[in-house]
XYZ file of C-alpha atoms in Angstrom:
337
model
C 24.674 75.945 -4.570
C 22.985 74.294 -1.656
C 20.287 71.445 -0.906
C 18.088 73.542 0.529
C 17.334 75.984 -2.775
C 17.231 73.439 -5.208
C 13.856 74.772 -6.777
C 11.397 72.389 -8.815
C 12.136 74.628 -12.505
C 15.239 72.967 -12.076
C 13.964 69.665 -11.708
C 14.562 67.715 -15.629
C 11.081 65.769 -15.210
C 11.246 61.950 -14.992
C 9.334 60.322 -18.018
C 10.956 56.863 -17.848
C 8.976 53.659 -16.621
C 10.242 53.811 -12.634
C 12.638 50.859 -13.446
C 14.592 51.794 -16.322
C 18.583 52.699 -16.174
C 18.216 56.311 -17.227
C 19.466 57.728 -20.101
C 22.332 58.111 -21.715
C 24.166 61.965 -21.630
C 24.293 63.485 -25.285
C 27.173 63.438 -26.543
C 28.099 66.752 -25.729
C 28.346 65.846 -22.549
C 30.913 64.184 -20.583
C 30.484 61.336 -18.121
C 33.011 62.595 -16.070
C 30.698 65.630 -15.313
C 28.503 63.334 -14.084
C 28.088 62.706 -9.875
C 25.490 60.424 -7.840
C 24.566 61.613 -4.609
C 21.488 61.117 -2.214
C 19.246 63.072 -0.716
C 15.441 63.199 1.225
C 12.414 64.243 -0.714
C 10.768 66.668 2.046
C 7.214 65.720 -0.161
C 7.688 61.648 0.536
C 9.687 59.322 2.088
C 11.163 57.814 -0.472
C 14.581 58.082 -0.871
C 15.829 58.904 -4.321
C 19.348 58.825 -6.049
C 19.767 62.543 -7.941
C 22.104 62.526 -10.865
C 23.248 66.139 -11.658
C 24.638 67.772 -14.117
C 27.075 70.132 -13.601
C 27.390 71.217 -16.607
C 23.372 72.492 -16.470
C 21.988 72.080 -13.419
C 19.751 68.864 -14.401
C 18.709 66.540 -11.867
C 17.390 63.642 -13.012
C 15.495 61.034 -9.961
C 16.398 57.343 -10.468
C 14.264 55.461 -8.539
C 16.187 52.508 -6.425
C 13.394 49.001 -6.461
C 11.470 48.623 -3.778
C 12.453 45.917 -1.466
C 10.790 42.524 -0.557
C 9.220 42.237 2.924
C 10.294 39.275 3.619
C 8.160 39.321 7.023
C 5.313 38.679 5.146
C 6.135 36.372 2.824
C 7.344 34.190 6.420
C 4.266 35.172 7.764
C 1.813 34.005 4.731
C 4.032 30.652 4.999
C 3.292 29.833 8.436
C -0.537 30.490 7.942
C -0.764 28.493 4.800
C 1.713 25.236 6.411
C -0.992 26.000 9.642
C -3.854 23.293 8.333
C -0.994 20.802 6.893
C 0.935 20.177 10.424
C -3.339 19.137 11.849
C -3.384 16.945 8.975
C 0.087 16.406 10.197
C -0.544 14.969 12.951
C -3.907 13.187 12.690
C -2.404 10.876 10.513
C 0.687 10.655 12.204
C -1.700 9.868 15.301
C -3.624 7.595 12.713
C -0.509 5.250 11.791
C 0.535 5.352 15.377
C -3.053 3.629 16.483
C -2.396 1.194 14.031
C 1.605 -0.039 14.809
C -0.100 -0.467 18.226
C -2.847 -2.681 16.717
C -0.157 -4.902 14.624
C 2.128 -5.644 17.751
C -1.003 -6.329 19.429
C -2.141 -8.529 17.460
C 1.199 -10.483 16.426
C 1.785 -11.395 20.227
C -2.275 -12.633 20.059
C -1.511 -14.905 17.724
C 2.669 -15.378 18.537
C 0.804 -16.525 22.698
C -1.995 -18.259 20.829
C -0.323 -20.201 18.887
C 1.818 -21.816 21.192
C -0.915 -22.977 23.010
C -2.230 -24.652 19.996
C 1.061 -26.279 18.401
C 1.621 -27.794 21.259
C -1.805 -29.699 20.907
C -0.651 -30.260 16.955
C 2.550 -31.599 18.832
C 0.184 -34.288 21.180
C -2.156 -35.569 17.889
C 0.486 -35.985 15.331
C 1.099 -39.033 15.959
C -2.633 -39.746 15.703
C -2.945 -37.506 12.149
C -0.368 -39.236 10.739
C -2.313 -43.159 11.250
C -5.532 -42.356 10.512
C -5.749 -39.115 8.725
C -2.360 -38.892 6.743
C -3.669 -36.580 3.806
C -6.215 -34.488 5.300
C -5.114 -33.982 8.646
C -8.548 -32.731 9.738
C -7.504 -32.503 13.316
C -4.501 -30.016 12.878
C -7.026 -28.383 10.299
C -9.515 -27.374 13.196
C -6.736 -26.060 15.714
C -6.098 -24.266 13.113
C -9.332 -22.797 12.352
C -9.113 -21.740 16.300
C -6.002 -20.695 16.076
C -7.472 -17.963 13.380
C -10.441 -17.682 14.643
C -9.181 -16.916 18.299
C -6.489 -14.425 16.739
C -8.837 -11.503 14.461
C -11.200 -11.896 16.985
C -9.927 -9.192 18.580
C -9.132 -6.511 15.842
C -11.767 -6.820 12.690
C -14.995 -8.415 11.920
C -15.614 -10.543 9.086
C -18.877 -12.381 7.161
C -18.859 -14.609 4.641
C -21.176 -14.776 2.372
C -21.811 -18.147 0.221
C -20.813 -21.249 2.149
C -23.782 -23.061 0.980
C -21.355 -23.761 -2.186
C -18.908 -24.911 -0.031
C -18.281 -28.519 -0.800
C -18.222 -31.956 1.159
C -15.381 -31.500 4.306
C -14.664 -35.058 2.003
C -15.020 -33.811 -1.095
C -11.409 -33.091 -2.833
C -11.438 -29.501 -4.879
C -9.241 -26.909 -5.697
C -9.805 -24.169 -3.762
C -8.991 -20.302 -5.686
C -8.920 -16.259 -3.760
C -8.131 -13.265 -4.495
C -4.863 -11.886 -2.741
C -4.413 -8.524 -1.119
C -2.915 -9.095 2.431
C -1.105 -10.879 5.311
C -4.702 -11.390 6.585
C -5.814 -13.724 3.953
C -4.800 -16.817 5.421
C -5.766 -15.414 8.521
C -9.051 -15.076 7.150
C -9.542 -18.463 4.955
C -8.528 -20.930 7.391
C -11.759 -19.655 9.094
C -13.478 -21.622 6.891
C -12.725 -24.723 8.002
C -12.007 -27.314 5.227
C -8.777 -29.339 5.310
C -7.138 -27.204 2.211
C -3.708 -27.214 1.412
C -2.049 -24.245 0.895
C 1.428 -23.699 -0.855
C 3.712 -21.116 0.470
C 7.106 -19.731 0.107
C 10.079 -22.274 1.554
C 11.141 -19.323 4.100
C 8.390 -19.616 5.578
C 8.556 -22.484 7.334
C 11.728 -21.470 9.029
C 9.714 -19.410 11.513
C 9.318 -20.819 15.002
C 5.946 -22.476 15.822
C 4.059 -20.564 12.526
C 6.575 -22.755 10.556
C 6.929 -25.925 11.789
C 3.093 -25.324 13.233
C 2.392 -25.060 8.543
C 4.887 -28.408 8.406
C 2.272 -30.815 10.640
C -0.953 -28.948 8.528
C 1.098 -30.030 5.602
C 1.237 -26.954 3.542
C 3.415 -27.444 0.046
C 6.408 -25.229 -0.425
C 7.818 -23.627 -3.179
C 11.077 -21.871 -4.117
C 9.764 -19.261 -6.690
C 11.748 -18.605 -9.885
C 12.628 -21.761 -9.404
C 11.427 -24.021 -12.413
C 11.326 -26.983 -11.052
C 10.189 -26.575 -7.605
C 7.518 -25.038 -9.301
C 7.303 -28.556 -11.678
C 7.208 -31.025 -8.260
C 4.802 -28.515 -6.789
C 2.132 -29.182 -8.698
C 2.868 -33.174 -8.895
C 2.466 -33.471 -5.049
C -0.729 -31.291 -5.265
C -2.217 -33.524 -8.058
C -0.810 -36.376 -6.232
C -2.670 -35.010 -2.853
C -6.286 -34.471 -5.041
C -5.919 -38.115 -6.165
C -5.850 -39.323 -2.410
C -8.808 -37.322 -0.937
C -7.577 -33.797 -0.085
C -8.237 -30.623 -0.776
C -5.771 -27.100 -2.032
C -5.541 -24.298 -1.852
C -4.052 -21.421 -4.991
C -3.570 -17.469 -5.343
C -3.751 -18.123 -9.090
C -2.597 -14.389 -9.314
C 1.443 -15.739 -7.914
C 1.842 -12.922 -4.984
C -0.292 -10.283 -3.329
C -1.222 -7.491 -5.690
C 0.806 -4.580 -5.185
C -2.129 -2.417 -6.020
C -5.376 -3.222 -4.458
C -6.477 -4.816 -8.100
C -7.229 -8.134 -9.658
C -4.093 -9.103 -11.080
C -3.455 -11.872 -14.007
C -4.220 -15.892 -12.727
C -1.214 -18.403 -14.390
C -2.808 -21.403 -14.932
C -1.420 -23.698 -12.165
C -4.846 -24.337 -10.756
C -6.509 -24.728 -13.476
C -4.297 -27.639 -15.033
C -4.699 -29.408 -11.198
C -7.806 -29.332 -11.075
C -8.682 -30.594 -15.341
C -6.290 -33.364 -14.228
C -7.913 -34.439 -11.795
C -11.546 -33.190 -12.486
C -12.086 -32.718 -9.166
C -13.979 -28.843 -9.156
C -12.487 -24.862 -8.418
C -14.395 -23.085 -6.110
C -13.976 -19.270 -6.724
C -13.338 -17.000 -3.807
C -13.232 -13.428 -3.215
C -11.271 -11.489 -0.455
C -12.582 -8.020 0.454
C -10.908 -5.514 2.772
C -8.346 -7.408 4.019
C -5.795 -5.647 1.886
C -6.930 -1.977 3.570
C -6.328 -3.888 6.782
C -3.068 -4.821 6.221
C -1.410 -3.493 3.030
C 0.994 -5.244 1.467
C 4.507 -4.163 2.510
C 2.778 -2.083 5.596
C 2.891 -5.717 7.573
C 3.411 -3.933 10.603
C 0.687 -2.392 10.770
C -2.679 -2.914 11.010
C -5.718 -0.938 10.556
C -9.650 -0.582 11.000
C -12.673 -2.618 9.314
C -14.786 -5.156 8.279
C -13.266 -8.244 5.776
C -16.347 -9.935 3.529
C -15.178 -13.094 1.877
C -17.639 -14.395 -1.116
C -18.031 -18.020 -1.774
C -18.659 -18.757 -5.573
C -20.073 -21.886 -7.083
C -18.075 -24.683 -8.005
C -17.278 -24.217 -11.673
C -16.055 -28.039 -13.542
C -14.664 -28.625 -16.720
C -11.713 -30.525 -17.836
C -10.702 -27.197 -19.991
C -7.506 -25.454 -18.197
C -7.511 -21.629 -19.797
C -11.315 -22.188 -19.672
C -11.190 -22.849 -15.980
C -9.643 -20.250 -15.459
C -11.473 -17.169 -17.610
C -14.457 -17.713 -15.606
C -13.209 -17.569 -12.229
C -11.081 -15.216 -12.611
C -14.132 -13.859 -14.362
C -16.440 -14.568 -11.358
C -14.085 -12.932 -9.041
C -13.853 -9.843 -10.753
C -17.600 -9.169 -11.082
C -17.786 -9.437 -7.921
C -14.765 -6.799 -6.796
C -16.083 -4.690 -9.193
C -19.253 -4.038 -8.171
C -17.803 -3.744 -4.225
C -16.126 -0.923 -5.880
C -12.402 -2.675 -6.273
C -10.763 -2.387 -9.578
C -9.132 -5.351 -11.581
C -6.409 -5.433 -14.431
């Protein structure tokens, strides 16, 4: 019988859900009597599969699962990715600007260091003869170098200069450690303190040699004998009238939080009887974060010099110095461990 002559009365109503499998035929009907054909319904554009029973001419419509419109999904993803592209572009521009500033920063510090190092070489024999321990002439040159280097790139302000001991008075200075820029910032204070640095830094041309002239104390990390020799040398320098500078955390903070203080610096102060001068540094970590020394962001650095702390108990000195620095960091929105 032609397909056009099929009447609606011969179509069996479809009562199952749209995507349910067709009902099983009755036992009296053999599976071999079924064929699957495809036709277009005149009342709609949806194609249907018609299962025709030759014996009863019953027609069961089976709907096809609708296809996913992938072009619509693709357009949605592109639309959603639009603002992200703009944000990524802005972020890339900021990173490029920071990288350019970093290159300029190191270029300036290298050029300035070459000329000032020549001055150090000239005055070094006189320094050894007349000021072997404090080396004030070298520290004046280092202050000029640090000030000229950072002046074009970031601003800094110092609070509490009146709390600094006299130049001739030895002391133990301690500070939190956020960034490579901490050394530059602290050199602008103009105090003749001896830093403690890794031995590998002394291998850098010009900078390492200048550190040697300044009397910076070398330290091999993870070497207990080197640490003991370093503390003995610090005690000897303080007793001879020089000041020393420690970062009691031992290294730069990775997450920006104030870490636990080690007792080495406070043992030196307790054994020699000199005061401990706590200093809080803020802002250097955001300008040049640890692990990103090639970049230099813009911003402001603040240095807070606290009143000296005196005592003979290294544990008490450490707790008090850390409390003072931590309170200042918390007051300015920083975090501590």
